[in-house]
């Protein structure tokens, strides 16, 4: 095992101080001379034909500058995401309530908002659809393509009908899940600054600076080298700053291009709720078959996501859900069909877990039911069927290495006292206690569906004072990327950790590195940094060696490089002195790196082949108390274990685990966005409830590190993993406690209560 100085240590966060003291400059904090402010004019109804837009009244607001509509678009009026169906500003039809129809520019943010409220849209209301299952019915109003299907996938293997006919035990159930709002602390925001010579610099709160680059260049009709995207300190993303910041930034850029002045566009919380992406509501019918010995023989899934009015990221989110739909089990016969349906509601997009939590809730709830039918304990049943190294997934991908799932399940079983608790739920007064389990796997990175984007660049520059600057194309949004990547750079160069700085993304300094999603940053940017730093490392190490021998060190001994110091045979020299010497020898101290993910072999036709390069794993046990009188559930404790490869920073990993669990629990129990007739009813934090620290359960978190040879210092990816299995573990615990099987998330008290009344 290699000895490491920085990787694997709980080093302090690079951005801790600026964030804790309030010094960090978020988009809203930035000022530019002559800056104007924009505000959006939004569609009032789910689906309208726009007849006219008038700013006659808005013009009277002091400070009013101009109205920006689709007519001001010099480029193409198609936002480039996966598919190109979303106009930057609608020309004839607006497709969801809250969609930006036009923008108003004024001298202050307040004047812009006031003026926007006075812009009059004349429209005719069109028939709309608000239910994804109805959207897929034959006679449905056509709002998208010929059949309202945004995207659809299959996984087919073996003979599912045959396996069900022969099965000893079968289960089937319908499950549904609601939206989840990202609830990032910082709402969406961007500032566009026109540059001399016709360029545009965009400051954007984003997790995907290169999506912003694509969009701004398209909207303005500019070549990429005239557009520069600077990521501002980003106050949370969770997937909600993947696609949509590109739209916000393009709107700011259109206003800046029209007025020739810097324009700031910062969203209020209500409009952020109404118009920005969300976790897709999901619906699934799942069935499993098992043989007499409790081995799963078949799985059938129909899975539908509510995509909203435009496709945005639905194809990618749905594909991830498809690949993981049967759960982390060996299953020879599989028939999975999935659909993203269009509705006249806010376009749904990426949210931590990316289409997996919805289907994991359904499938892991049902695995418990199947275990029950087979007369087995849920954990024993899972252990019989789990994927182990050497096994094949439902896409027939063989898991070669770095797969610790069975060990995770055993660890959680032991630490939670599962064997004693599961068989004996307790009732004391009105309070029933129970425990529930779940297991999950997670393909790290974009996988086959996003393979063209699965690459990343890095630029490493060692200055002559020995301080190190690293540019990457993936973003810090709270998860700790700046810190983890600095640790990797420090380790590779043997530079003191304090001397390494990783910056927020500047699109002009690194090549397009794909999006900061799918827990891919440590793996992709980490490997790119190692590639960039390795030739510098060789020069530094060779120079150190020659300095040490020059100082009379005994060259028969091995040179040791650790903690920013080089030593050999009783002599030592610090990184700083070695770098000075490298510079005086005129060595090249700046390098570019690049990492492209290995090829995948997945076939869309039947869903067979390698879907992702590598998987991370999780196991969860949740202990709950259910009030039998009210149906209110409280999660007391969660035991979780993860295999995410080598842990680069244990304290940060723990933070990701705790945050992911709480966010998963919040979705499972509380979060309930309500639409009525295509209008969002509760777009605010008073009526849309999320878990706070007051609700947090006790955590017991274990990492079992199964090294991944291709990963930077053997790491995989972890950012999303902790959220995925929480909801089914909680649902299974409720069932264990009081017999109520609730099949829809959030697991609201009234739903539990109704099941209890059914008896
Ligand atoms: N943690 C914090 N604090 N803030 C975030 O916005 N986003 C999550 C997760 N953890 C997020 C977070 C999501 S959705 C992803 S994809 C990963 O972090 C991305 O980080 P990584 O690529 O560095 O793993
Ligand atoms: Mo995370 S949903 O992949 O940004």
CSV table of C-alpha atoms in Angstrom, one decimal, residues 11 54 88 92 301 309 390 522 525 655 719:
chain,number,residue,atom,x,y,z
A,11,UNK,CA,-7.8,18.3,5.9
A,54,UNK,CA,-47.0,45.1,-24.3
A,88,UNK,CA,-34.7,30.8,-24.9
A,92,UNK,CA,-46.0,31.6,-30.2
A,301,UNK,CA,-40.9,-2.8,-14.5
A,309,UNK,CA,-43.1,21.0,-20.6
A,390,UNK,CA,-18.0,-11.6,-10.8
A,522,UNK,CA,-13.4,13.4,-8.0
A,525,UNK,CA,-11.2,16.0,-12.6
A,655,UNK,CA,-20.7,15.4,5.7
A,719,UNK,CA,-21.9,12.7,-3.8
